[in-house]
Amino acid sequence: MMYQSVSLRVLWLYKPSFLWTVLFCIGASVLTQAQNLYTSSSSEVKFFSSTPLEDIEAVNKASQSMLNGVTKEIAVKVPVKSFVFPKSLMQEHFNENYMESDKYPYAIFKGKINEAIDFTKPGTYDVSATGKLNIHGVERDQTLKGKLTVQSGKALLDAAFDVLLVDHKIKVPEVVFAKIAEKIAVTTHFVYVPYEKKAQ
């Protein structure tokens, strides 16, 4: 596979600051390929749970993503504690009782876009990415579908998918079980721009 020396699947395990340092310290040949790297300039990850008793939703605008336009590798890192709820008590229960976010601080997707995309040509593409989705410390094979819109100087990626609590061993206390759906609807929106090394 091209670009093996700086595979996103490996680099995403490190902190972002270290990731950027590695990218620009491994030789001129890799720097040439780095021109095909895209990083998220803004993001929004939402989830929605609907039951007859209560609807629950939260928004996260602190997620990060990288996309390689050559190998089509994509990595997404979602800080669990950055989900914001309408009610502070919901947010507390989400982090402490369900997601155990101190123990599992991130939800991560690492995969590869299946379709051929020309990042130099404006347009909207139906895309899918196959890889590993890790939530609550449990990794599952997933193929996520969405739309990628290539515009002048940037790309927009929108996706929608469902997450089953049982798939990631997320347990809901019986006292609130009727208020939490077993299937959570997730929507994501990422805006990508070409990665540029920041001036020192």
mmCIF file of C-alpha atoms in Angstrom:
data_model
loop_
_atom_site.group_PDB
_atom_site.id
_atom_site.type_symbol
_atom_site.label_atom_id
_atom_site.label_comp_id
_atom_site.label_asym_id
_atom_site.label_seq_id
_atom_site.Cartn_x
_atom_site.Cartn_y
_atom_site.Cartn_z
ATOM 1 C CA MET A 1 0.000 0.000 0.000
ATOM 2 C CA MET A 2 1.252 3.473 -0.852
ATOM 3 C CA TYR A 3 2.190 5.797 1.961
ATOM 4 C CA GLN A 4 2.878 2.969 4.377
ATOM 5 C CA SER A 5 5.492 4.904 6.361
ATOM 6 C CA VAL A 6 2.939 7.401 7.615
ATOM 7 C CA SER A 7 -0.251 5.369 7.518
ATOM 8 C CA LEU A 8 -3.138 7.221 9.124
ATOM 9 C CA ARG A 9 -4.064 4.016 10.890
ATOM 10 C CA VAL A 10 -0.826 4.264 12.867
ATOM 11 C CA LEU A 11 -0.451 8.011 13.236
ATOM 12 C CA TRP A 12 -3.941 8.522 14.595
ATOM 13 C CA LEU A 13 -2.984 6.669 17.756
ATOM 14 C CA TYR A 14 -0.811 9.604 18.750
ATOM 15 C CA LYS A 15 -1.708 13.069 19.936
ATOM 16 C CA PRO A 16 -2.365 15.536 17.073
ATOM 17 C CA SER A 17 0.698 17.672 17.863
ATOM 18 C CA PHE A 18 2.955 14.611 17.700
ATOM 19 C CA LEU A 19 1.239 13.453 14.514
ATOM 20 C CA TRP A 20 2.054 16.707 12.737
ATOM 21 C CA THR A 21 5.670 16.552 13.950
ATOM 22 C CA VAL A 22 6.102 13.045 12.558
ATOM 23 C CA LEU A 23 4.592 13.980 9.202
ATOM 24 C CA PHE A 24 7.206 16.627 8.579
ATOM 25 C CA CYS A 25 10.268 14.800 9.900
ATOM 26 C CA ILE A 26 10.366 11.702 7.706
ATOM 27 C CA GLY A 27 11.907 12.869 4.443
ATOM 28 C CA ALA A 28 11.289 14.804 1.262
ATOM 29 C CA SER A 29 9.496 11.970 -0.532
ATOM 30 C CA VAL A 30 6.815 11.864 2.142
ATOM 31 C CA LEU A 31 6.498 15.644 2.097
ATOM 32 C CA THR A 32 5.546 15.415 -1.553
ATOM 33 C CA GLN A 33 2.742 12.995 -0.715
ATOM 34 C CA ALA A 34 1.731 15.146 2.244
ATOM 35 C CA GLN A 35 0.437 17.639 -0.296
ATOM 36 C CA ASN A 36 -2.430 15.203 -0.783
ATOM 37 C CA LEU A 37 -3.345 15.273 2.910
ATOM 38 C CA TYR A 38 -6.500 17.019 4.039
ATOM 39 C CA THR A 39 -7.351 17.961 7.598
ATOM 40 C CA SER A 40 -10.683 18.999 9.059
ATOM 41 C CA SER A 41 -11.031 22.729 9.619
ATOM 42 C CA SER A 42 -14.442 22.326 11.257
ATOM 43 C CA SER A 43 -16.652 19.456 12.306
ATOM 44 C CA GLU A 44 -20.026 18.567 13.759
ATOM 45 C CA VAL A 45 -21.023 15.153 15.077
ATOM 46 C CA LYS A 46 -24.586 14.716 16.344
ATOM 47 C CA PHE A 47 -26.465 11.816 17.808
ATOM 48 C CA PHE A 48 -30.159 11.363 18.421
ATOM 49 C CA SER A 49 -32.011 8.830 20.576
ATOM 50 C CA SER A 50 -35.796 8.614 20.358
ATOM 51 C CA THR A 51 -38.129 6.670 22.630
ATOM 52 C CA PRO A 52 -41.811 7.135 23.570
ATOM 53 C CA LEU A 53 -40.672 8.621 26.885
ATOM 54 C CA GLU A 54 -37.936 10.995 25.827
ATOM 55 C CA ASP A 55 -35.828 12.260 22.931
ATOM 56 C CA ILE A 56 -32.147 12.796 23.640
ATOM 57 C CA GLU A 57 -29.683 14.582 21.388
ATOM 58 C CA ALA A 58 -26.169 15.952 21.692
ATOM 59 C CA VAL A 59 -23.701 17.859 19.517
ATOM 60 C CA ASN A 60 -19.925 17.633 19.331
ATOM 61 C CA LYS A 61 -17.888 20.289 17.484
ATOM 62 C CA ALA A 62 -14.440 19.241 18.689
ATOM 63 C CA SER A 63 -13.869 16.176 16.493
ATOM 64 C CA GLN A 64 -10.861 15.880 14.199
ATOM 65 C CA SER A 65 -10.298 14.068 10.942
ATOM 66 C CA MET A 66 -7.628 13.479 8.325
ATOM 67 C CA LEU A 67 -8.041 12.308 4.744
ATOM 68 C CA ASN A 68 -5.391 11.118 2.289
ATOM 69 C CA GLY A 69 -6.389 11.998 -1.261
ATOM 70 C CA VAL A 70 -4.005 9.411 -2.762
ATOM 71 C CA THR A 71 -4.547 6.309 -0.644
ATOM 72 C CA LYS A 72 -8.124 7.356 0.295
ATOM 73 C CA GLU A 73 -7.423 6.538 3.944
ATOM 74 C CA ILE A 74 -9.586 8.412 6.419
ATOM 75 C CA ALA A 75 -9.363 8.738 10.188
ATOM 76 C CA VAL A 76 -11.841 10.388 12.543
ATOM 77 C CA LYS A 77 -11.281 11.024 16.247
ATOM 78 C CA VAL A 78 -14.222 12.115 18.420
ATOM 79 C CA PRO A 79 -13.577 13.261 22.014
ATOM 80 C CA VAL A 80 -16.470 11.760 23.942
ATOM 81 C CA LYS A 81 -16.549 14.409 26.650
ATOM 82 C CA SER A 82 -17.094 17.133 24.038
ATOM 83 C CA PHE A 83 -20.704 16.097 23.389
ATOM 84 C CA VAL A 84 -22.957 18.874 24.664
ATOM 85 C CA PHE A 85 -26.470 18.062 25.896
ATOM 86 C CA PRO A 86 -29.446 20.361 26.567
ATOM 87 C CA LYS A 87 -29.402 19.202 30.196
ATOM 88 C CA SER A 88 -26.242 18.980 32.302
ATOM 89 C CA LEU A 89 -27.539 15.891 34.114
ATOM 90 C CA MET A 90 -27.880 14.052 30.816
ATOM 91 C CA GLN A 91 -24.299 14.946 29.985
ATOM 92 C CA GLU A 92 -23.106 13.664 33.357
ATOM 93 C CA HIS A 93 -24.915 10.330 32.992
ATOM 94 C CA PHE A 94 -23.696 9.960 29.403
ATOM 95 C CA ASN A 95 -20.042 10.321 30.401
ATOM 96 C CA GLU A 96 -20.065 8.507 33.731
ATOM 97 C CA ASN A 97 -22.675 5.763 33.403
ATOM 98 C CA TYR A 98 -22.898 4.897 29.710
ATOM 99 C CA MET A 99 -19.727 5.850 27.834
ATOM 100 C CA GLU A 100 -17.278 5.706 30.747
ATOM 101 C CA SER A 101 -15.412 8.505 28.997
ATOM 102 C CA ASP A 102 -12.580 8.688 31.538
ATOM 103 C CA LYS A 103 -11.705 5.117 30.573
ATOM 104 C CA TYR A 104 -12.627 5.409 26.881
ATOM 105 C CA PRO A 105 -12.025 9.091 25.986
ATOM 106 C CA TYR A 106 -12.359 8.790 22.205
ATOM 107 C CA ALA A 107 -14.558 7.240 19.554
ATOM 108 C CA ILE A 108 -12.407 6.491 16.510
ATOM 109 C CA PHE A 109 -13.053 5.447 12.923
ATOM 110 C CA LYS A 110 -10.145 4.360 10.730
ATOM 111 C CA GLY A 111 -10.885 3.194 7.212
ATOM 112 C CA LYS A 112 -10.606 3.718 3.500
ATOM 113 C CA ILE A 113 -12.944 5.315 0.969
ATOM 114 C CA ASN A 114 -14.040 2.674 -1.534
ATOM 115 C CA GLU A 115 -14.773 4.907 -4.514
ATOM 116 C CA ALA A 116 -12.334 6.703 -6.829
ATOM 117 C CA ILE A 117 -12.476 10.435 -6.076
ATOM 118 C CA ASP A 118 -10.860 13.193 -8.119
ATOM 119 C CA PHE A 119 -10.058 15.875 -5.555
ATOM 120 C CA THR A 120 -9.121 18.299 -8.342
ATOM 121 C CA LYS A 121 -12.585 18.198 -9.911
ATOM 122 C CA PRO A 122 -15.530 19.976 -8.220
ATOM 123 C CA GLY A 123 -18.573 17.789 -7.741
ATOM 124 C CA THR A 124 -20.628 15.723 -5.317
ATOM 125 C CA TYR A 125 -19.940 12.025 -4.932
ATOM 126 C CA ASP A 126 -21.783 9.196 -3.184
ATOM 127 C CA VAL A 127 -19.090 7.548 -1.086
ATOM 128 C CA SER A 128 -18.608 4.737 1.385
ATOM 129 C CA ALA A 129 -15.738 4.030 3.739
ATOM 130 C CA THR A 130 -14.925 0.591 5.112
ATOM 131 C CA GLY A 131 -12.896 0.220 8.276
ATOM 132 C CA LYS A 132 -12.957 -0.126 12.048
ATOM 133 C CA LEU A 133 -15.282 1.829 14.337
ATOM 134 C CA ASN A 134 -14.141 1.890 17.955
ATOM 135 C CA ILE A 135 -16.649 3.104 20.547
ATOM 136 C CA HIS A 136 -16.496 2.411 24.289
ATOM 137 C CA GLY A 137 -13.329 0.379 23.711
ATOM 138 C CA VAL A 138 -15.098 -2.077 21.409
ATOM 139 C CA GLU A 139 -13.986 -2.196 17.766
ATOM 140 C CA ARG A 140 -16.359 -3.288 15.006
ATOM 141 C CA ASP A 141 -16.057 -3.633 11.235
ATOM 142 C CA GLN A 142 -18.196 -0.961 9.591
ATOM 143 C CA THR A 143 -18.980 0.455 6.181
ATOM 144 C CA LEU A 144 -20.280 4.008 6.503
ATOM 145 C CA LYS A 145 -22.027 5.814 3.659
ATOM 146 C CA GLY A 146 -22.193 9.505 2.878
ATOM 147 C CA LYS A 147 -21.687 12.289 0.369
ATOM 148 C CA LEU A 148 -18.409 14.010 -0.449
ATOM 149 C CA THR A 149 -18.579 17.427 -2.078
ATOM 150 C CA VAL A 150 -15.373 18.724 -3.627
ATOM 151 C CA GLN A 151 -15.209 22.488 -3.931
ATOM 152 C CA SER A 152 -12.463 24.936 -4.764
ATOM 153 C CA GLY A 153 -9.833 24.457 -2.077
ATOM 154 C CA LYS A 154 -11.860 22.244 0.241
ATOM 155 C CA ALA A 155 -14.050 19.154 0.569
ATOM 156 C CA LEU A 156 -17.215 18.555 2.595
ATOM 157 C CA LEU A 157 -18.110 15.125 3.919
ATOM 158 C CA ASP A 158 -21.569 14.289 5.303
ATOM 159 C CA ALA A 159 -22.561 10.898 6.666
ATOM 160 C CA ALA A 160 -25.436 9.309 8.580
ATOM 161 C CA PHE A 161 -25.444 5.922 10.268
ATOM 162 C CA ASP A 162 -26.819 4.015 13.246
ATOM 163 C CA VAL A 163 -24.927 2.700 16.255
ATOM 164 C CA LEU A 164 -26.329 -0.211 18.252
ATOM 165 C CA LEU A 165 -25.528 0.011 21.962
ATOM 166 C CA VAL A 166 -25.152 -3.752 22.223
ATOM 167 C CA ASP A 167 -22.471 -3.749 19.494
ATOM 168 C CA HIS A 168 -20.184 -1.665 21.688
ATOM 169 C CA LYS A 169 -21.169 -3.134 25.072
ATOM 170 C CA ILE A 170 -22.766 0.094 26.244
ATOM 171 C CA LYS A 171 -25.015 -0.806 29.168
ATOM 172 C CA VAL A 172 -27.999 1.284 30.223
ATOM 173 C CA PRO A 173 -29.201 1.031 33.842
ATOM 174 C CA GLU A 174 -32.635 -0.572 34.089
ATOM 175 C CA VAL A 175 -34.067 2.471 35.860
ATOM 176 C CA VAL A 176 -33.591 4.588 32.689
ATOM 177 C CA PHE A 177 -33.712 1.840 30.061
ATOM 178 C CA ALA A 178 -37.046 2.997 28.640
ATOM 179 C CA LYS A 179 -35.593 6.472 28.027
ATOM 180 C CA ILE A 180 -32.611 5.367 25.931
ATOM 181 C CA ALA A 181 -33.028 3.892 22.455
ATOM 182 C CA GLU A 182 -31.086 0.722 21.648
ATOM 183 C CA LYS A 183 -30.216 2.223 18.273
ATOM 184 C CA ILE A 184 -28.610 5.685 18.149
ATOM 185 C CA ALA A 185 -28.795 7.791 14.979
ATOM 186 C CA VAL A 186 -25.519 9.572 14.215
ATOM 187 C CA THR A 187 -24.910 12.329 11.659
ATOM 188 C CA THR A 188 -21.550 13.891 10.850
ATOM 189 C CA HIS A 189 -20.314 16.894 8.901
ATOM 190 C CA PHE A 190 -16.634 17.590 8.233
ATOM 191 C CA VAL A 191 -15.023 20.370 6.231
ATOM 192 C CA TYR A 192 -11.564 19.473 4.914
ATOM 193 C CA VAL A 193 -8.820 21.774 3.677
ATOM 194 C CA PRO A 194 -5.342 20.900 2.361
ATOM 195 C CA TYR A 195 -2.950 20.414 5.236
ATOM 196 C CA GLU A 196 -0.294 23.103 5.540
ATOM 197 C CA LYS A 197 2.590 23.182 7.958
ATOM 198 C CA LYS A 198 2.147 25.998 10.430
ATOM 199 C CA ALA A 199 4.858 28.599 10.629
ATOM 200 C CA GLN A 200 7.149 28.225 13.641
#
